[in-house]
PDB file of C-alpha atoms in Angstrom:
ATOM      1  CA  MET A   1     -12.570  23.818   5.987  1.00  0.00           C
ATOM      2  CA  GLU A   2     -15.988  23.171   4.560  1.00  0.00           C
ATOM      3  CA  ASP A   3     -15.156  24.616   1.312  1.00  0.00           C
ATOM      4  CA  ASN A   4     -11.772  22.637   1.134  1.00  0.00           C
ATOM      5  CA  LYS A   5     -13.978  19.453   1.611  1.00  0.00           C
ATOM      6  CA  LYS A   6     -16.314  20.220  -1.180  1.00  0.00           C
ATOM      7  CA  ASN A   7     -13.328  20.690  -3.461  1.00  0.00           C
ATOM      8  CA  LYS A   8     -11.538  17.615  -2.185  1.00  0.00           C
ATOM      9  CA  GLU A   9     -11.686  14.372  -4.035  1.00  0.00           C
ATOM     10  CA  ILE A  10     -10.739  11.308  -2.150  1.00  0.00           C
ATOM     11  CA  PHE A  11      -9.035   8.360  -3.999  1.00  0.00           C
ATOM     12  CA  LEU A  12     -10.022   4.710  -2.916  1.00  0.00           C
ATOM     13  CA  CYS A  13      -7.806   2.069  -3.646  1.00  0.00           C
ATOM     14  CA  ALA A  14      -8.625  -1.772  -3.126  1.00  0.00           C
ATOM     15  CA  ILE A  15      -6.064  -4.725  -2.535  1.00  0.00           C
ATOM     16  CA  CYS A  16      -6.318  -8.099  -3.756  1.00  0.00           C
ATOM     17  CA  ASN A  17      -3.984 -10.603  -2.023  1.00  0.00           C
ATOM     18  CA  ILE A  18      -3.444 -12.862  -4.774  1.00  0.00           C
ATOM     19  CA  GLU A  19      -0.652 -15.200  -2.913  1.00  0.00           C
ATOM     20  CA  SER A  20      -0.773 -15.176   0.916  1.00  0.00           C
ATOM     21  CA  GLY A  21       1.566 -16.222   3.821  1.00  0.00           C
ATOM     22  CA  THR A  22       4.105 -17.884   1.618  1.00  0.00           C
ATOM     23  CA  CYS A  23       7.116 -15.536   2.218  1.00  0.00           C
ATOM     24  CA  ASN A  24      10.483 -16.673   3.421  1.00  0.00           C
ATOM     25  CA  GLU A  25      11.924 -13.370   4.287  1.00  0.00           C
ATOM     26  CA  ASP A  26      12.209 -12.388   7.986  1.00  0.00           C
ATOM     27  CA  CYS A  27      10.474  -8.827   8.050  1.00  0.00           C
ATOM     28  CA  LYS A  28       9.697  -8.445  11.644  1.00  0.00           C
ATOM     29  CA  PHE A  29       6.581  -6.550  11.091  1.00  0.00           C
ATOM     30  CA  CYS A  30       4.912  -8.874   8.342  1.00  0.00           C
ATOM     31  CA  THR A  31       2.610 -11.713   9.342  1.00  0.00           C
ATOM     32  CA  GLN A  32       3.144 -13.094   5.698  1.00  0.00           C
ATOM     33  CA  SER A  33       6.500 -14.349   6.778  1.00  0.00           C
ATOM     34  CA  VAL A  34       6.413 -18.310   7.325  1.00  0.00           C
ATOM     35  CA  LYS A  35       9.325 -17.644   9.979  1.00  0.00           C
ATOM     36  CA  TYR A  36       6.647 -16.360  12.407  1.00  0.00           C
ATOM     37  CA  LYS A  37       3.750 -18.863  12.157  1.00  0.00           C
ATOM     38  CA  ALA A  38       1.119 -16.186  12.570  1.00  0.00           C
ATOM     39  CA  ASP A  39      -2.436 -17.480  12.259  1.00  0.00           C
ATOM     40  CA  ILE A  40      -3.413 -16.207   8.832  1.00  0.00           C
ATOM     41  CA  LEU A  41      -4.818 -17.626   5.549  1.00  0.00           C
ATOM     42  CA  ARG A  42      -1.964 -18.947   3.613  1.00  0.00           C
ATOM     43  CA  TYR A  43      -2.310 -20.172  -0.074  1.00  0.00           C
ATOM     44  CA  LYS A  44      -0.016 -20.131  -3.079  1.00  0.00           C
ATOM     45  CA  ARG A  45      -2.286 -18.928  -5.863  1.00  0.00           C
ATOM     46  CA  LYS A  46      -5.794 -17.311  -5.731  1.00  0.00           C
ATOM     47  CA  GLU A  47      -8.198 -18.339  -8.611  1.00  0.00           C
ATOM     48  CA  ILE A  48      -8.087 -16.094 -11.625  1.00  0.00           C
ATOM     49  CA  GLU A  49     -11.985 -15.885 -11.454  1.00  0.00           C
ATOM     50  CA  GLN A  50     -11.961 -14.967  -7.851  1.00  0.00           C
ATOM     51  CA  ILE A  51      -9.297 -12.314  -8.577  1.00  0.00           C
ATOM     52  CA  VAL A  52     -11.631 -10.726 -11.479  1.00  0.00           C
ATOM     53  CA  LYS A  53     -14.594 -10.958  -9.168  1.00  0.00           C
ATOM     54  CA  GLU A  54     -12.849  -9.017  -6.391  1.00  0.00           C
ATOM     55  CA  ALA A  55     -11.746  -6.306  -9.085  1.00  0.00           C
ATOM     56  CA  LYS A  56     -15.566  -5.930 -10.112  1.00  0.00           C
ATOM     57  CA  ARG A  57     -16.331  -5.676  -6.391  1.00  0.00           C
ATOM     58  CA  ALA A  58     -13.711  -2.932  -6.016  1.00  0.00           C
ATOM     59  CA  LYS A  59     -15.201  -0.875  -8.878  1.00  0.00           C
ATOM     60  CA  ALA A  60     -18.553  -1.210  -7.295  1.00  0.00           C
ATOM     61  CA  ASN A  61     -17.144   0.126  -4.214  1.00  0.00           C
ATOM     62  CA  ASN A  62     -15.900   3.067  -6.163  1.00  0.00           C
ATOM     63  CA  ALA A  63     -12.168   2.236  -6.193  1.00  0.00           C
ATOM     64  CA  ASN A  64      -9.798   3.939  -8.422  1.00  0.00           C
ATOM     65  CA  GLY A  65      -7.146   1.495  -7.978  1.00  0.00           C
ATOM     66  CA  PHE A  66      -6.869  -2.057  -7.842  1.00  0.00           C
ATOM     67  CA  CYS A  67      -3.600  -3.874  -6.566  1.00  0.00           C
ATOM     68  CA  LEU A  68      -2.414  -7.298  -7.121  1.00  0.00           C
ATOM     69  CA  VAL A  69      -0.288  -8.236  -4.116  1.00  0.00           C
ATOM     70  CA  THR A  70       1.862 -11.314  -3.904  1.00  0.00           C
ATOM     71  CA  ALA A  71       3.968 -12.612  -0.879  1.00  0.00           C
ATOM     72  CA  GLY A  72       7.685 -13.178  -1.190  1.00  0.00           C
ATOM     73  CA  LYS A  73      10.857 -11.272  -1.699  1.00  0.00           C
ATOM     74  CA  GLY A  74      10.167 -10.656  -5.386  1.00  0.00           C
ATOM     75  CA  LEU A  75       9.302 -11.965  -8.828  1.00  0.00           C
ATOM     76  CA  ASP A  76      10.610 -14.938 -10.297  1.00  0.00           C
ATOM     77  CA  ASP A  77       9.430 -16.763 -13.566  1.00  0.00           C
ATOM     78  CA  LYS A  78       6.272 -18.427 -12.083  1.00  0.00           C
ATOM     79  CA  ARG A  79       5.154 -15.621 -10.075  1.00  0.00           C
ATOM     80  CA  LEU A  80       5.635 -13.257 -12.915  1.00  0.00           C
ATOM     81  CA  LYS A  81       3.643 -15.391 -15.105  1.00  0.00           C
ATOM     82  CA  PHE A  82       0.813 -15.620 -12.612  1.00  0.00           C
ATOM     83  CA  VAL A  83       0.654 -12.029 -12.161  1.00  0.00           C
ATOM     84  CA  VAL A  84       0.587 -11.331 -15.877  1.00  0.00           C
ATOM     85  CA  GLU A  85      -2.370 -13.800 -16.188  1.00  0.00           C
ATOM     86  CA  ALA A  86      -4.121 -12.086 -13.358  1.00  0.00           C
ATOM     87  CA  ALA A  87      -3.503  -8.553 -14.846  1.00  0.00           C
ATOM     88  CA  LYS A  88      -4.799  -9.667 -18.273  1.00  0.00           C
ATOM     89  CA  ALA A  89      -7.933 -11.103 -16.865  1.00  0.00           C
ATOM     90  CA  VAL A  90      -8.730  -7.930 -15.126  1.00  0.00           C
ATOM     91  CA  LYS A  91      -7.858  -5.720 -17.915  1.00  0.00           C
ATOM     92  CA  LYS A  92     -10.228  -7.603 -20.199  1.00  0.00           C
ATOM     93  CA  GLU A  93     -13.047  -6.640 -18.025  1.00  0.00           C
ATOM     94  CA  ASN A  94     -12.552  -2.866 -19.002  1.00  0.00           C
ATOM     95  CA  LEU A  95     -13.242  -1.651 -15.509  1.00  0.00           C
ATOM     96  CA  GLY A  96     -11.515   1.478 -15.836  1.00  0.00           C
ATOM     97  CA  LEU A  97      -9.502   0.697 -12.767  1.00  0.00           C
ATOM     98  CA  ILE A  98      -5.674   1.705 -12.376  1.00  0.00           C
ATOM     99  CA  LEU A  99      -4.015  -1.688 -12.171  1.00  0.00           C
ATOM    100  CA  ILE A 100      -1.198  -1.790  -9.705  1.00  0.00           C
ATOM    101  CA  ALA A 101       1.058  -4.565  -9.025  1.00  0.00           C
ATOM    102  CA  CYS A 102       2.903  -5.264  -5.746  1.00  0.00           C
ATOM    103  CA  ASN A 103       5.152  -8.139  -6.088  1.00  0.00           C
ATOM    104  CA  GLY A 104       8.538  -7.047  -4.343  1.00  0.00           C
ATOM    105  CA  THR A 105      11.839  -6.678  -5.818  1.00  0.00           C
ATOM    106  CA  ALA A 106      11.827  -6.723  -9.763  1.00  0.00           C
ATOM    107  CA  SER A 107      14.029  -6.198 -12.489  1.00  0.00           C
ATOM    108  CA  VAL A 108      13.686  -3.861 -15.416  1.00  0.00           C
ATOM    109  CA  GLU A 109      12.717  -6.733 -17.926  1.00  0.00           C
ATOM    110  CA  GLN A 110      10.184  -8.229 -15.251  1.00  0.00           C
ATOM    111  CA  LEU A 111       8.666  -4.735 -14.718  1.00  0.00           C
ATOM    112  CA  GLN A 112       8.471  -4.223 -18.626  1.00  0.00           C
ATOM    113  CA  THR A 113       6.714  -7.738 -18.945  1.00  0.00           C
ATOM    114  CA  LEU A 114       4.115  -6.354 -16.454  1.00  0.00           C
ATOM    115  CA  LYS A 115       3.652  -3.106 -18.130  1.00  0.00           C
ATOM    116  CA  ASP A 116       3.199  -5.039 -21.417  1.00  0.00           C
ATOM    117  CA  ALA A 117       0.405  -7.089 -19.801  1.00  0.00           C
ATOM    118  CA  GLY A 118      -1.546  -3.915 -18.872  1.00  0.00           C
ATOM    119  CA  VAL A 119      -0.244  -3.012 -15.438  1.00  0.00           C
ATOM    120  CA  ASP A 120      -0.237   0.780 -14.835  1.00  0.00           C
ATOM    121  CA  ALA A 121       1.630   1.096 -11.604  1.00  0.00           C
ATOM    122  CA  TYR A 122       3.893  -0.624  -9.496  1.00  0.00           C
ATOM    123  CA  ASN A 123       4.055  -0.344  -5.537  1.00  0.00           C
ATOM    124  CA  HIS A 124       7.197  -1.145  -3.616  1.00  0.00           C
ATOM    125  CA  ASN A 125       7.709   0.439  -0.352  1.00  0.00           C
ATOM    126  CA  LEU A 126      11.005   1.476   1.199  1.00  0.00           C
ATOM    127  CA  GLU A 127       9.336   0.382   4.604  1.00  0.00           C
ATOM    128  CA  THR A 128      11.681   2.396   6.771  1.00  0.00           C
ATOM    129  CA  ALA A 129      14.944   4.425   6.961  1.00  0.00           C
ATOM    130  CA  GLU A 130      17.837   2.874   5.388  1.00  0.00           C
ATOM    131  CA  ASP A 131      19.997   3.016   8.560  1.00  0.00           C
ATOM    132  CA  TYR A 132      17.308   1.249  10.552  1.00  0.00           C
ATOM    133  CA  TYR A 133      16.127  -1.461   7.866  1.00  0.00           C
ATOM    134  CA  PRO A 134      18.952  -3.976   9.001  1.00  0.00           C
ATOM    135  CA  GLN A 135      17.073  -3.978  12.442  1.00  0.00           C
ATOM    136  CA  ILE A 136      14.046  -5.277  11.006  1.00  0.00           C
ATOM    137  CA  VAL A 137      15.149  -7.328   8.059  1.00  0.00           C
ATOM    138  CA  THR A 138      18.248  -9.366   7.541  1.00  0.00           C
ATOM    139  CA  THR A 139      17.230 -11.438   4.487  1.00  0.00           C
ATOM    140  CA  HIS A 140      17.484  -8.662   1.766  1.00  0.00           C
ATOM    141  CA  THR A 141      18.810  -4.958   1.792  1.00  0.00           C
ATOM    142  CA  TRP A 142      17.182  -1.498   1.836  1.00  0.00           C
ATOM    143  CA  GLN A 143      19.136  -0.940  -1.396  1.00  0.00           C
ATOM    144  CA  GLU A 144      17.510  -3.581  -3.326  1.00  0.00           C
ATOM    145  CA  ARG A 145      13.997  -1.921  -2.533  1.00  0.00           C
ATOM    146  CA  TYR A 146      15.346   1.411  -3.669  1.00  0.00           C
ATOM    147  CA  GLN A 147      16.749  -0.038  -6.644  1.00  0.00           C
ATOM    148  CA  THR A 148      13.439  -1.745  -7.528  1.00  0.00           C
ATOM    149  CA  CYS A 149      11.762   1.723  -7.229  1.00  0.00           C
ATOM    150  CA  LYS A 150      14.306   3.227  -9.691  1.00  0.00           C
ATOM    151  CA  ASN A 151      13.526   0.347 -12.214  1.00  0.00           C
ATOM    152  CA  VAL A 152       9.783   1.015 -12.056  1.00  0.00           C
ATOM    153  CA  LYS A 153      10.702   4.706 -13.082  1.00  0.00           C
ATOM    154  CA  GLU A 154      12.895   3.589 -15.807  1.00  0.00           C
ATOM    155  CA  VAL A 155      10.296   1.433 -17.421  1.00  0.00           C
ATOM    156  CA  GLY A 156       7.766   4.143 -17.284  1.00  0.00           C
ATOM    157  CA  LEU A 157       5.431   2.716 -14.824  1.00  0.00           C
ATOM    158  CA  ARG A 158       3.798   5.020 -12.263  1.00  0.00           C
ATOM    159  CA  LEU A 159       5.624   4.544  -8.934  1.00  0.00           C
ATOM    160  CA  VAL A 160       3.671   3.872  -5.691  1.00  0.00           C
ATOM    161  CA  CYS A 161       6.232   3.934  -2.789  1.00  0.00           C
ATOM    162  CA  GLY A 162       5.509   4.533   0.954  1.00  0.00           C
ATOM    163  CA  GLY A 163       6.590   2.834   4.105  1.00  0.00           C
ATOM    164  CA  ILE A 164       5.350   1.819   7.694  1.00  0.00           C
ATOM    165  CA  PHE A 165       5.546   3.869  10.702  1.00  0.00           C
ATOM    166  CA  GLY A 166       5.518   2.329  14.475  1.00  0.00           C
ATOM    167  CA  LEU A 167       8.286  -0.239  14.208  1.00  0.00           C
ATOM    168  CA  GLY A 168      10.484   1.493  16.844  1.00  0.00           C
ATOM    169  CA  GLU A 169      12.202   3.972  14.564  1.00  0.00           C
ATOM    170  CA  THR A 170      13.402   7.247  15.649  1.00  0.00           C
ATOM    171  CA  GLN A 171      11.700  10.487  14.311  1.00  0.00           C
ATOM    172  CA  GLU A 172      14.857  11.087  12.569  1.00  0.00           C
ATOM    173  CA  GLN A 173      14.640   7.859  10.824  1.00  0.00           C
ATOM    174  CA  ARG A 174      10.998   8.592   9.824  1.00  0.00           C
ATOM    175  CA  ILE A 175      12.254  11.836   8.347  1.00  0.00           C
ATOM    176  CA  SER A 176      15.069  10.034   6.332  1.00  0.00           C
ATOM    177  CA  MET A 177      12.600   7.594   4.882  1.00  0.00           C
ATOM    178  CA  LEU A 178      10.365  10.289   3.707  1.00  0.00           C
ATOM    179  CA  GLU A 179      13.441  12.094   2.313  1.00  0.00           C
ATOM    180  CA  SER A 180      14.502   8.938   0.425  1.00  0.00           C
ATOM    181  CA  ILE A 181      10.866   8.477  -0.917  1.00  0.00           C
ATOM    182  CA  ALA A 182      10.698  12.121  -2.067  1.00  0.00           C
ATOM    183  CA  SER A 183      13.983  11.381  -3.971  1.00  0.00           C
ATOM    184  CA  LEU A 184      12.174   8.942  -6.101  1.00  0.00           C
ATOM    185  CA  GLU A 185       9.152  11.182  -7.014  1.00  0.00           C
ATOM    186  CA  PRO A 186       6.500   8.649  -6.654  1.00  0.00           C
ATOM    187  CA  MET A 187       2.893   9.347  -7.816  1.00  0.00           C
ATOM    188  CA  ASN A 188       1.435   7.590  -4.682  1.00  0.00           C
ATOM    189  CA  VAL A 189       2.766   7.497  -1.198  1.00  0.00           C
ATOM    190  CA  PRO A 190       0.865   4.826   1.135  1.00  0.00           C
ATOM    191  CA  LEU A 191       1.725   5.171   4.757  1.00  0.00           C
ATOM    192  CA  ASN A 192       1.138   2.177   6.977  1.00  0.00           C
ATOM    193  CA  PHE A 193       0.880   2.112  10.612  1.00  0.00           C
ATOM    194  CA  PHE A 194       2.103  -1.007  12.231  1.00  0.00           C
ATOM    195  CA  HIS A 195      -0.762  -3.493  13.363  1.00  0.00           C
ATOM    196  CA  PRO A 196       0.649  -5.553  16.018  1.00  0.00           C
ATOM    197  CA  ASN A 197       0.262  -9.247  16.036  1.00  0.00           C
ATOM    198  CA  SER A 198       1.241 -11.706  19.028  1.00  0.00           C
ATOM    199  CA  ALA A 199       3.335 -13.815  16.458  1.00  0.00           C
ATOM    200  CA  LEU A 200       5.643 -10.984  15.458  1.00  0.00           C
ATOM    201  CA  PRO A 201       9.034 -10.122  17.219  1.00  0.00           C
ATOM    202  CA  ILE A 202       7.722  -6.266  17.280  1.00  0.00           C
ATOM    203  CA  VAL A 203       5.241  -6.384  20.094  1.00  0.00           C
ATOM    204  CA  LYS A 204       3.352  -2.994  19.858  1.00  0.00           C
ATOM    205  CA  ASN A 205       3.264   0.230  17.660  1.00  0.00           C
ATOM    206  CA  SER A 206       5.691   2.872  18.862  1.00  0.00           C
ATOM    207  CA  VAL A 207       3.775   5.675  17.381  1.00  0.00           C
ATOM    208  CA  THR A 208       0.899   7.493  19.136  1.00  0.00           C
ATOM    209  CA  ARG A 209      -2.345   8.829  17.210  1.00  0.00           C
ATOM    210  CA  GLU A 210      -1.011  12.477  17.527  1.00  0.00           C
ATOM    211  CA  GLU A 211       2.323  11.522  16.063  1.00  0.00           C
ATOM    212  CA  ALA A 212       0.516   9.573  13.263  1.00  0.00           C
ATOM    213  CA  PHE A 213      -1.562  12.560  12.323  1.00  0.00           C
ATOM    214  CA  GLU A 214       1.781  14.719  12.261  1.00  0.00           C
ATOM    215  CA  LEU A 215       3.718  12.180  10.143  1.00  0.00           C
ATOM    216  CA  ILE A 216       0.714  12.453   7.467  1.00  0.00           C
ATOM    217  CA  ALA A 217       1.234  16.236   7.373  1.00  0.00           C
ATOM    218  CA  LEU A 218       5.014  15.671   7.370  1.00  0.00           C
ATOM    219  CA  ALA A 219       4.552  13.507   4.280  1.00  0.00           C
ATOM    220  CA  ARG A 220       2.361  15.693   2.337  1.00  0.00           C
ATOM    221  CA  LYS A 221       5.021  18.440   3.043  1.00  0.00           C
ATOM    222  CA  MET A 222       8.040  16.591   2.241  1.00  0.00           C
ATOM    223  CA  VAL A 223       6.426  14.764  -0.998  1.00  0.00           C
ATOM    224  CA  PRO A 224       4.484  17.758  -2.203  1.00  0.00           C
ATOM    225  CA  ASN A 225       4.346  16.619  -5.854  1.00  0.00           C
ATOM    226  CA  ALA A 226       2.759  13.237  -5.006  1.00  0.00           C
ATOM    227  CA  MET A 227      -0.815  12.961  -6.468  1.00  0.00           C
ATOM    228  CA  LYS A 228      -1.903  10.884  -3.599  1.00  0.00           C
ATOM    229  CA  ILE A 229      -0.851  10.563   0.121  1.00  0.00           C
ATOM    230  CA  MET A 230      -2.749   7.456   1.018  1.00  0.00           C
ATOM    231  CA  VAL A 231      -3.350   5.998   4.436  1.00  0.00           C
ATOM    232  CA  ALA A 232      -3.121   2.309   4.142  1.00  0.00           C
ATOM    233  CA  GLY A 233      -2.649  -0.521   6.726  1.00  0.00           C
ATOM    234  CA  GLY A 234      -3.489   0.114  10.350  1.00  0.00           C
ATOM    235  CA  ARG A 235      -5.960   3.055   9.645  1.00  0.00           C
ATOM    236  CA  GLU A 236      -8.699   1.927  11.712  1.00  0.00           C
ATOM    237  CA  LEU A 237      -6.542   0.710  14.675  1.00  0.00           C
ATOM    238  CA  MET A 238      -4.454   3.651  14.624  1.00  0.00           C
ATOM    239  CA  PHE A 239      -7.068   6.411  14.365  1.00  0.00           C
ATOM    240  CA  GLY A 240     -10.280   4.762  15.536  1.00  0.00           C
ATOM    241  CA  GLU A 241     -13.143   7.225  15.651  1.00  0.00           C
ATOM    242  CA  GLU A 242     -10.935  10.012  14.329  1.00  0.00           C
ATOM    243  CA  GLN A 243      -9.725   8.207  11.137  1.00  0.00           C
ATOM    244  CA  TYR A 244     -11.375  10.527   8.758  1.00  0.00           C
ATOM    245  CA  LYS A 245      -9.308  13.473  10.271  1.00  0.00           C
ATOM    246  CA  ILE A 246      -6.653  12.181   8.154  1.00  0.00           C
ATOM    247  CA  PHE A 247      -7.855  14.289   5.493  1.00  0.00           C
ATOM    248  CA  GLU A 248      -7.419  17.468   7.446  1.00  0.00           C
ATOM    249  CA  LYS A 249      -3.492  16.503   7.520  1.00  0.00           C
ATOM    250  CA  GLY A 250      -3.030  16.195   3.715  1.00  0.00           C
ATOM    251  CA  ALA A 251      -4.034  12.526   3.002  1.00  0.00           C
ATOM    252  CA  ASN A 252      -6.294  12.353  -0.020  1.00  0.00           C
ATOM    253  CA  ALA A 253      -6.550   8.432  -0.332  1.00  0.00           C
ATOM    254  CA  PHE A 254      -7.065   5.328   1.661  1.00  0.00           C
ATOM    255  CA  VAL A 255      -7.407   1.540   1.112  1.00  0.00           C
ATOM    256  CA  ILE A 256     -11.067   0.490   1.006  1.00  0.00           C
ATOM    257  CA  GLY A 257     -12.129  -2.970   2.122  1.00  0.00           C
ATOM    258  CA  ASP A 258      -9.613  -5.536   3.671  1.00  0.00           C
ATOM    259  CA  TYR A 259      -5.933  -5.476   3.962  1.00  0.00           C
ATOM    260  CA  LEU A 260      -3.440  -8.211   3.138  1.00  0.00           C
ATOM    261  CA  THR A 261      -3.995 -10.298   6.297  1.00  0.00           C
ATOM    262  CA  THR A 262      -6.440  -8.088   8.474  1.00  0.00           C
ATOM    263  CA  ALA A 263      -9.848  -6.955   8.056  1.00  0.00           C
ATOM    264  CA  GLY A 264     -10.673  -3.349   7.152  1.00  0.00           C
ATOM    265  CA  LYS A 265     -13.825  -1.292   7.680  1.00  0.00           C
ATOM    266  CA  SER A 266     -16.880  -2.167   5.520  1.00  0.00           C
ATOM    267  CA  PRO A 267     -16.866  -0.052   2.271  1.00  0.00           C
ATOM    268  CA  ILE A 268     -20.422   0.943   2.605  1.00  0.00           C
ATOM    269  CA  GLU A 269     -19.602   2.455   6.020  1.00  0.00           C
ATOM    270  CA  ASP A 270     -16.582   4.537   4.561  1.00  0.00           C
ATOM    271  CA  MET A 271     -18.333   5.673   1.500  1.00  0.00           C
ATOM    272  CA  GLU A 272     -21.600   6.803   3.527  1.00  0.00           C
ATOM    273  CA  GLU A 273     -19.079   8.653   6.032  1.00  0.00           C
ATOM    274  CA  LEU A 274     -17.050  10.264   3.187  1.00  0.00           C
ATOM    275  CA  GLU A 275     -20.125  11.664   1.666  1.00  0.00           C
ATOM    276  CA  LYS A 276     -21.895  12.689   4.914  1.00  0.00           C
ATOM    277  CA  LEU A 277     -18.627  14.574   5.659  1.00  0.00           C
ATOM    278  CA  GLY A 278     -18.694  16.496   2.195  1.00  0.00           C
ATOM    279  CA  PHE A 279     -15.914  14.864   0.538  1.00  0.00           C
ATOM    280  CA  LYS A 280     -16.164  13.704  -3.098  1.00  0.00           C
ATOM    281  CA  ILE A 281     -15.363  10.055  -4.045  1.00  0.00           C
ATOM    282  CA  LYS A 282     -13.001   9.974  -7.194  1.00  0.00           C
ATOM    283  CA  ARG A 283     -15.289   7.750  -9.320  1.00  0.00           C
ATOM    284  CA  GLU A 284     -13.457   7.681 -12.739  1.00  0.00           C
ATOM    285  CA  ARG A 285      -9.794   6.482 -13.741  1.00  0.00           C
ATOM    286  CA  ASP A 286      -7.348   9.473 -13.919  1.00  0.00           C
TER     287      ASP A 286
END
């Protein structure tokens, strides 16, 4: 295990929530939906200067990727224009970050526009199994999400595609979701673990810590060609003092800093802990 650690590079990714809490969809796991009135910070557009500042902070925290996230079902003309402006501003700084966009459903034409603006990758999660999706979302379909992922591949952007565990789904449905993800051959697979909020219809995470570790190992086994198996939202709450054991199960990436509407661990603490454990942090762009 010690030898494996010395040879294992950990990828860090930072999230920038550039539009928060304005979504009209009814995803039962998401505080960004206006339907549930969760007590979160809501705003339509983050200032471009602030986005660039956060990108520089991500770079200082050794992030390899920087993700521009918007609330809402998908891209429209106004949102696309804003993301393009933000992407160009970040790229202009030549920070060496992999620039990721996460803006919901998108057409081939919209994704090509993002690519032309300097976006390197697009993140669109399937969230859960196709047959369970109608139980947690009624305002759009799982098939729309899958098609967006295919569109990402069509325009030649790197695909980032994962999901969320702990929504009440069965183990068979978790496997089904991973099979669907594997069929898309994504570069990066972000695994999220439900973070309960009293405003949401889903009141508790249905996954135990032991099951969560097993799901990371399962994802690594079922999507073997993914460059990164990333533990994203819910890491600190799900794994607590054992959160760095995720790397023993096959993960090699996680989100550093804050998430979309919840606070993350201090980046300095994470980096110190990784180096203390003997892991190398991926410091340059791949």
